[in-house]
Tab-separated table of C-alpha atoms in Angstrom:
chain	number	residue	atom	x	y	z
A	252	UNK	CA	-55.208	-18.458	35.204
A	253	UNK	CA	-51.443	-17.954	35.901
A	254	UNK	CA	-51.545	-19.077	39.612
A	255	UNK	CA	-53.375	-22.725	37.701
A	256	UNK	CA	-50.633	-22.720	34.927
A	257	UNK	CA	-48.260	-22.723	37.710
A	258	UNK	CA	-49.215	-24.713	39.686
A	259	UNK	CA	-50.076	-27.768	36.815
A	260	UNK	CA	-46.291	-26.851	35.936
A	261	UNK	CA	-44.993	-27.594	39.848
A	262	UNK	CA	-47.225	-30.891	39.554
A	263	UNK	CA	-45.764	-32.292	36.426
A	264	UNK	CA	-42.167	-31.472	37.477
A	265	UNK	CA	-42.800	-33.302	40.996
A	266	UNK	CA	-44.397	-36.172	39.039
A	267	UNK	CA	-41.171	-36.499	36.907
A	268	UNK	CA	-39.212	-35.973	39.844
A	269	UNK	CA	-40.889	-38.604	41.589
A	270	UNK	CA	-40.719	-41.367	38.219
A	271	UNK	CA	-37.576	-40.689	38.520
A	272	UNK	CA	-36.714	-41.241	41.656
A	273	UNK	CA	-38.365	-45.126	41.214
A	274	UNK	CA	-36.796	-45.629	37.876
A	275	UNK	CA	-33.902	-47.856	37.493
A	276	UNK	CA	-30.714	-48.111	35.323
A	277	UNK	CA	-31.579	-51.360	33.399
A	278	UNK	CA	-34.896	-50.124	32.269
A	279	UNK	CA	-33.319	-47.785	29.546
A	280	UNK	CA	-30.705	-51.098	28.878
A	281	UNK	CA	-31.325	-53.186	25.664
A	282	UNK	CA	-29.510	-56.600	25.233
A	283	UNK	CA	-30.938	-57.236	21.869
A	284	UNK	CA	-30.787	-57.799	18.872
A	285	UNK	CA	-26.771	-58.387	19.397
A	286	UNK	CA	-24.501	-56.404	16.771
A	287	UNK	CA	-22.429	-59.212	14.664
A	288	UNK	CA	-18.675	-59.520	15.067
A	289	UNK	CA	-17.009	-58.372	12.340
A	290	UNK	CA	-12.986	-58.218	12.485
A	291	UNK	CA	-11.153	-54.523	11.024
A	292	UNK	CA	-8.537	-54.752	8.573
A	293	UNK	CA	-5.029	-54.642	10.384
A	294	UNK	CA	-4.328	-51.213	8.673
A	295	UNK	CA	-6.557	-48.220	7.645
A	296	UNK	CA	-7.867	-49.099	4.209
A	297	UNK	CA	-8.026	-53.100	4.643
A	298	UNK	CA	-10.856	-54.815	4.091
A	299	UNK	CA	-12.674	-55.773	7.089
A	300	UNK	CA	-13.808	-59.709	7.041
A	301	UNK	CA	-17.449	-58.785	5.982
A	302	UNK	CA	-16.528	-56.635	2.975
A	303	UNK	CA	-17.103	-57.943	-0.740
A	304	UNK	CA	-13.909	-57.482	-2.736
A	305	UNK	CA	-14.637	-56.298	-5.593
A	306	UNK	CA	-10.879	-55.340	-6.928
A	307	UNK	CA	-7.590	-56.484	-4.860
A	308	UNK	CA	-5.214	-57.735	-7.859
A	309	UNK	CA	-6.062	-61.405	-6.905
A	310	UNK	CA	-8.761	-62.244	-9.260
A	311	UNK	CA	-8.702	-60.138	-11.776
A	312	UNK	CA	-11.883	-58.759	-13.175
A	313	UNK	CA	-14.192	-61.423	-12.039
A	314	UNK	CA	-16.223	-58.988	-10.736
A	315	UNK	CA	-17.222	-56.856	-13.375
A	316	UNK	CA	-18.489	-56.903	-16.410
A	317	UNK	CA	-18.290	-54.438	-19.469
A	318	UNK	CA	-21.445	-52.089	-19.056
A	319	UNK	CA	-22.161	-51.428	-22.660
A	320	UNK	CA	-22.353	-55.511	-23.619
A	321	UNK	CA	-22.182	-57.357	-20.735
A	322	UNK	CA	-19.524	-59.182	-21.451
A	323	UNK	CA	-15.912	-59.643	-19.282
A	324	UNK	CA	-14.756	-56.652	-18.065
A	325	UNK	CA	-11.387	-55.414	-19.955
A	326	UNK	CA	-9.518	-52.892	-18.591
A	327	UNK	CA	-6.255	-53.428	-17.275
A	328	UNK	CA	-4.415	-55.117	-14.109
A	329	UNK	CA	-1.277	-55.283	-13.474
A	330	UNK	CA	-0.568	-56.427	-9.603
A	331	UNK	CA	-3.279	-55.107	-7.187
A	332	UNK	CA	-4.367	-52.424	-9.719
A	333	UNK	CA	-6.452	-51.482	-11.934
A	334	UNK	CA	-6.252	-49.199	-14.623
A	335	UNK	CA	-8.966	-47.940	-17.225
A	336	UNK	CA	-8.714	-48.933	-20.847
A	337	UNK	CA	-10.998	-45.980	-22.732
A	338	UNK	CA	-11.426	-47.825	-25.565
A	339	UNK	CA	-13.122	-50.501	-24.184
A	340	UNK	CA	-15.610	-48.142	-21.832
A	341	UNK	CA	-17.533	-48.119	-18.396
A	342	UNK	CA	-17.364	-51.142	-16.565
A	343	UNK	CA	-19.479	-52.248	-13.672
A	344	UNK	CA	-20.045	-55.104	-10.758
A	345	UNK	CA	-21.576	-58.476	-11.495
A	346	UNK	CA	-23.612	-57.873	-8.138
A	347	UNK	CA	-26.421	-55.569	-7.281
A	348	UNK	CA	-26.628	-53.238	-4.432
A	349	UNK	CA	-28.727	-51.233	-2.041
A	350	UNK	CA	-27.375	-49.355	0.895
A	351	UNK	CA	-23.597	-50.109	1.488
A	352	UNK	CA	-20.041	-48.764	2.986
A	353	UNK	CA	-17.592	-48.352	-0.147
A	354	UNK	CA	-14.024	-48.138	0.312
A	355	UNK	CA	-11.862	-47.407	-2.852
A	356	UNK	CA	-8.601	-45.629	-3.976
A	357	UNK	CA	-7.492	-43.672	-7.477
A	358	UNK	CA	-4.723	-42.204	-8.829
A	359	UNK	CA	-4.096	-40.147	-12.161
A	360	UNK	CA	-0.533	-40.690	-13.591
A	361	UNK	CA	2.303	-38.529	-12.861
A	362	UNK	CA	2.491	-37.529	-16.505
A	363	UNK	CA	-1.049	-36.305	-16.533
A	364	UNK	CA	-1.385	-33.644	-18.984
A	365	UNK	CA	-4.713	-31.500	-20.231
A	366	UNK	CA	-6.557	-29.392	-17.740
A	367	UNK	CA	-10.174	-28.971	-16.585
A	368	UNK	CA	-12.434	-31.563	-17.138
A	369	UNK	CA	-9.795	-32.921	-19.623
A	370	UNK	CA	-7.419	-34.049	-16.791
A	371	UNK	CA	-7.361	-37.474	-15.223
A	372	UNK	CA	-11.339	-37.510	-15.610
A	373	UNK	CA	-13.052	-40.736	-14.620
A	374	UNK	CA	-15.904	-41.469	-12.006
A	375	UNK	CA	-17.532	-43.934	-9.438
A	376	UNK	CA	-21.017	-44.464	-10.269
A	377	UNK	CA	-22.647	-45.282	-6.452
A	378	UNK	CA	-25.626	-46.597	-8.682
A	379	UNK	CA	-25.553	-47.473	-12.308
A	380	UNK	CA	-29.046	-47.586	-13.585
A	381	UNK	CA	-28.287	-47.278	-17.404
A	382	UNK	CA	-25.781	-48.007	-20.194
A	383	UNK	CA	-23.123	-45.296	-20.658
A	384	UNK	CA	-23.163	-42.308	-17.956
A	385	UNK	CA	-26.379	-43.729	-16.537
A	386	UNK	CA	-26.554	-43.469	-12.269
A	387	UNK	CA	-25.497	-41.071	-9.760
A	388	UNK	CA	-21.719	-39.895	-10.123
A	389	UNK	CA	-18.948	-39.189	-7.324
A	390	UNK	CA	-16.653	-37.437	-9.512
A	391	UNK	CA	-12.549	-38.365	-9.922
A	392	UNK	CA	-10.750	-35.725	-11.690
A	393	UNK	CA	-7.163	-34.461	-10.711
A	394	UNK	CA	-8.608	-31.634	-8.955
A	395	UNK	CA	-5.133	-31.204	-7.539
A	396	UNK	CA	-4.011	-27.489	-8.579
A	397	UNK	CA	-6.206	-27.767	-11.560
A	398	UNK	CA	-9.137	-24.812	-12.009
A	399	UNK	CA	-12.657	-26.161	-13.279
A	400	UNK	CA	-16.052	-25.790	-11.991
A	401	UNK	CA	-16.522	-26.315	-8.334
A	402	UNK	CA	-19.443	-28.929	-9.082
A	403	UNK	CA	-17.690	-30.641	-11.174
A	404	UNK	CA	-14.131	-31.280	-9.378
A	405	UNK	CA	-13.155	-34.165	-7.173
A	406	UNK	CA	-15.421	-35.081	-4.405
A	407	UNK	CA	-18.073	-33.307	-5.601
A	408	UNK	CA	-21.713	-35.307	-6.774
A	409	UNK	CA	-21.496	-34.641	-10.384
A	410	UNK	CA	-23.373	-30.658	-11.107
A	411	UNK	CA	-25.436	-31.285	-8.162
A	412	UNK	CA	-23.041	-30.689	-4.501
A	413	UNK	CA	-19.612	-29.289	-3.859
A	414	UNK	CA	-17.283	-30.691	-1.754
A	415	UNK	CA	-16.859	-29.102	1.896
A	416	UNK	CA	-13.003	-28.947	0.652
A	417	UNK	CA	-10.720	-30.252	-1.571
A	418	UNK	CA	-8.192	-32.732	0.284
A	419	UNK	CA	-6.792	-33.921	-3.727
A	420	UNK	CA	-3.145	-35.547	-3.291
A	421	UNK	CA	-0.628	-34.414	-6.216
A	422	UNK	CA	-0.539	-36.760	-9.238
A	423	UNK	CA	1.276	-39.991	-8.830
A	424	UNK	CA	-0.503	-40.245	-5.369
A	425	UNK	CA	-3.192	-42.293	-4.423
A	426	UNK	CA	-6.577	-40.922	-3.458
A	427	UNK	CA	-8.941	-42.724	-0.770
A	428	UNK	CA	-12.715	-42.208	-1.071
A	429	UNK	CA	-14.898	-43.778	1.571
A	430	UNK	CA	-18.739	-43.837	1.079
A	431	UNK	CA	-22.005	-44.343	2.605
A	432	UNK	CA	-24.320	-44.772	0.155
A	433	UNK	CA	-28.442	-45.019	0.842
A	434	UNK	CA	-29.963	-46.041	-1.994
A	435	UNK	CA	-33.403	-44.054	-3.228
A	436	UNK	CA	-36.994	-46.146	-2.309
A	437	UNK	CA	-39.633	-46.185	-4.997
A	438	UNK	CA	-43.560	-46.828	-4.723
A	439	UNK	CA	-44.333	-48.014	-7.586
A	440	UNK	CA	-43.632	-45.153	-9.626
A	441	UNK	CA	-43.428	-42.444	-7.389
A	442	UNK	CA	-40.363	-41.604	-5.483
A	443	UNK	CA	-40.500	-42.561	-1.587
A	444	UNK	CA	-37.322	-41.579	-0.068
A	445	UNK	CA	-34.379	-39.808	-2.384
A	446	UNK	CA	-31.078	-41.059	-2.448
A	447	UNK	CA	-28.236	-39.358	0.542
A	448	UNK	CA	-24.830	-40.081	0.176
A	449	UNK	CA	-21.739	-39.303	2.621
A	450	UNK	CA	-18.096	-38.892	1.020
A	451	UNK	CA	-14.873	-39.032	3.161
A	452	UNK	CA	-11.585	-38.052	0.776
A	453	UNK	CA	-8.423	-38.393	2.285
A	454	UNK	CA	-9.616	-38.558	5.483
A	455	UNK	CA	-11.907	-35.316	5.538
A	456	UNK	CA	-15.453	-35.389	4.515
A	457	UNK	CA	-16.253	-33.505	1.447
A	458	UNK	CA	-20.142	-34.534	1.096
A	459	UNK	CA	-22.011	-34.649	4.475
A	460	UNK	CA	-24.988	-36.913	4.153
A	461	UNK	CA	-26.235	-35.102	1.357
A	462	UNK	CA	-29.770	-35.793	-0.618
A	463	UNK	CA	-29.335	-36.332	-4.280
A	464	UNK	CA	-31.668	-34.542	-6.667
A	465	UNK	CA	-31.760	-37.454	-8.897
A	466	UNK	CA	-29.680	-39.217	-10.844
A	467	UNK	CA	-26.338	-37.381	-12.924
A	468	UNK	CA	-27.466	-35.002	-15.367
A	469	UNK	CA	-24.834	-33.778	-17.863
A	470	UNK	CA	-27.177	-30.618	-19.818
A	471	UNK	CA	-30.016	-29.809	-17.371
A	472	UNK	CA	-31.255	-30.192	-14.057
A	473	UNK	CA	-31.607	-33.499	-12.042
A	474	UNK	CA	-34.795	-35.413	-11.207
A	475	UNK	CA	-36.425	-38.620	-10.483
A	476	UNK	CA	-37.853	-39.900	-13.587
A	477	UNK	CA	-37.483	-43.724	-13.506
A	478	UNK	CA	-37.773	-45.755	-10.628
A	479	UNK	CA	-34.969	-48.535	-9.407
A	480	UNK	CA	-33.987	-51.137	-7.311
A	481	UNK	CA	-30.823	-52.046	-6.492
A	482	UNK	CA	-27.974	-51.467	-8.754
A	483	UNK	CA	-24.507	-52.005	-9.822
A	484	UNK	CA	-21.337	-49.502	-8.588
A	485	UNK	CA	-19.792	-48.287	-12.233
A	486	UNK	CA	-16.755	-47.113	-12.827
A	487	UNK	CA	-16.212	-44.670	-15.868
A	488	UNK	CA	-13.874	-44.351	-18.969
A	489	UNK	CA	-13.823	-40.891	-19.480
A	490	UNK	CA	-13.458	-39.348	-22.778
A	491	UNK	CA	-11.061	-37.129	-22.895
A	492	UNK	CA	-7.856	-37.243	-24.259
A	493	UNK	CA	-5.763	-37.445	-20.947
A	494	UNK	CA	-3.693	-40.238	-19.812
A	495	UNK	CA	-5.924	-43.293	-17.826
A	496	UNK	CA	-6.321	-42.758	-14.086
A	497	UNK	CA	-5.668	-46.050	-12.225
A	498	UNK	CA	-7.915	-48.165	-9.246
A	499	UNK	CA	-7.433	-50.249	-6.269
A	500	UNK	CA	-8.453	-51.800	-2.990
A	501	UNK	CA	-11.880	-51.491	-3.618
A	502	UNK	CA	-14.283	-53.259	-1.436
A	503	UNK	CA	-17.966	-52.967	-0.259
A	504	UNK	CA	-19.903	-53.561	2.991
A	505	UNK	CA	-23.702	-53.704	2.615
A	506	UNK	CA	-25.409	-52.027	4.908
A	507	UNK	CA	-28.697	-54.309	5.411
């Protein structure tokens, strides 16, 4: 039985050999379907001529809306950013998305006082599927010498994954996330595929094509209990008592 194993295995390998031997370089070449041209910003950070601006100073708010009524967005802009108004609440885009690239920058004042949670506190919802908190949270916090729980700090998906590391700039900085977001798939009422999400702060990834557990629970564990299509990016007015944490140079890709 070992001499036949053998010698089946010589066969094989001289068959391969011998494929290979005919085989030629174009028949592993593909010439289609042809990636589109799409032209990179001129610096890191700029939007490349695909992207969807959703905030660069130019047009305001025009892309958002107020999450709790619908109406015009109404926090403030002054130049190319944008700064949270808490007591006017979450706001979110006009437009609906799937799977996408996000690019967007924060920055909690240089006067930021308070400490845990309760310091420059705010959020990027990578799907809002609710009023209020609703959606799946990539926390913004000034994380930057400032003690709370590890789930819970900057970079981190809110009480569900820690960041790799913490890359936080000091207040008065700005912050860069970059995002890959793939959106969860439903059928009918069961979940298909969960949601993954990849965060790059500052240049070093934090959240390595993770898979969500749900959407952001505050008291409890996560889970899939409503299924969704595509859905607005949120950004949230925090609570607490701390000064507002500004936005900017935010733009989207979708990723079809």
């Amino acid at each position: 039985m070992k001499h036949k194993l053998i010698l089946t295995a010589l066969l094989c390998g001289g068959f391969y050999m011998a494929n290979a031997q005919n085989a030629k370089p174009e028949d592993t070449e593909k010439w289609e379907p042809v990636p589109p041209v799409v032209k990179p910003g001129k610096v890191a950070g700029e939007a490349p001529s695909d992207a969807i601006i959703l905030f660069n100073g130019k047009t305001g708010l025009s892309e958002w809306v107020d999450v709790a009524s619908g109406d015009a967005a109404k926090w403030d802009v002054k130049g190319d950013v944008l700064t949270v108004n808490k007591k006017y609440g979450n706001i979110e885009t006009k437009k609906k998305f799937g799977n996408y690239q996000l690019h967007i920058e924060w920055k909690v004042p240089s006067n930021i006082e308070g400490t845990g949670q309760a310091r420059g506190n705010s959020g990027v919802f990578l799907a809002s599927i609710g009023k209020g908190d609703d959606g799946y949270e990539l926390q913004v916090l000034d994380s930057y010498n400032n003690k709370t729980y590890v789930n819970g700090m900057a970079g981190s998906i809110y009480k569900q994954f820690i960041p790799l590391a913490n890359p936080t700039t000091p207040p008065g900085t700005w912050n860069v996330y970059d995002v890959i977001w793939t959106a969860p798939t439903f059928d009918g009422d069961q979940l298909k595929t969960p949601a993954r999400v990849t965060v790059i702060f500052n240049g070093v990834l934090v959240e390595n094509n993770v898979e969500l557990m749900g959407p952001t629970q505050y008291i409890g564990k996560p889970g899939y209990r409503k299924p969704h299509g595509d859905s607005p990016i949120k950004l949230q007015a925090h609570g607490d008592k701390s000064e507002p944490l500004s936005f900017r140079n935010i733009w989207v890709r979708e990723i079809k």
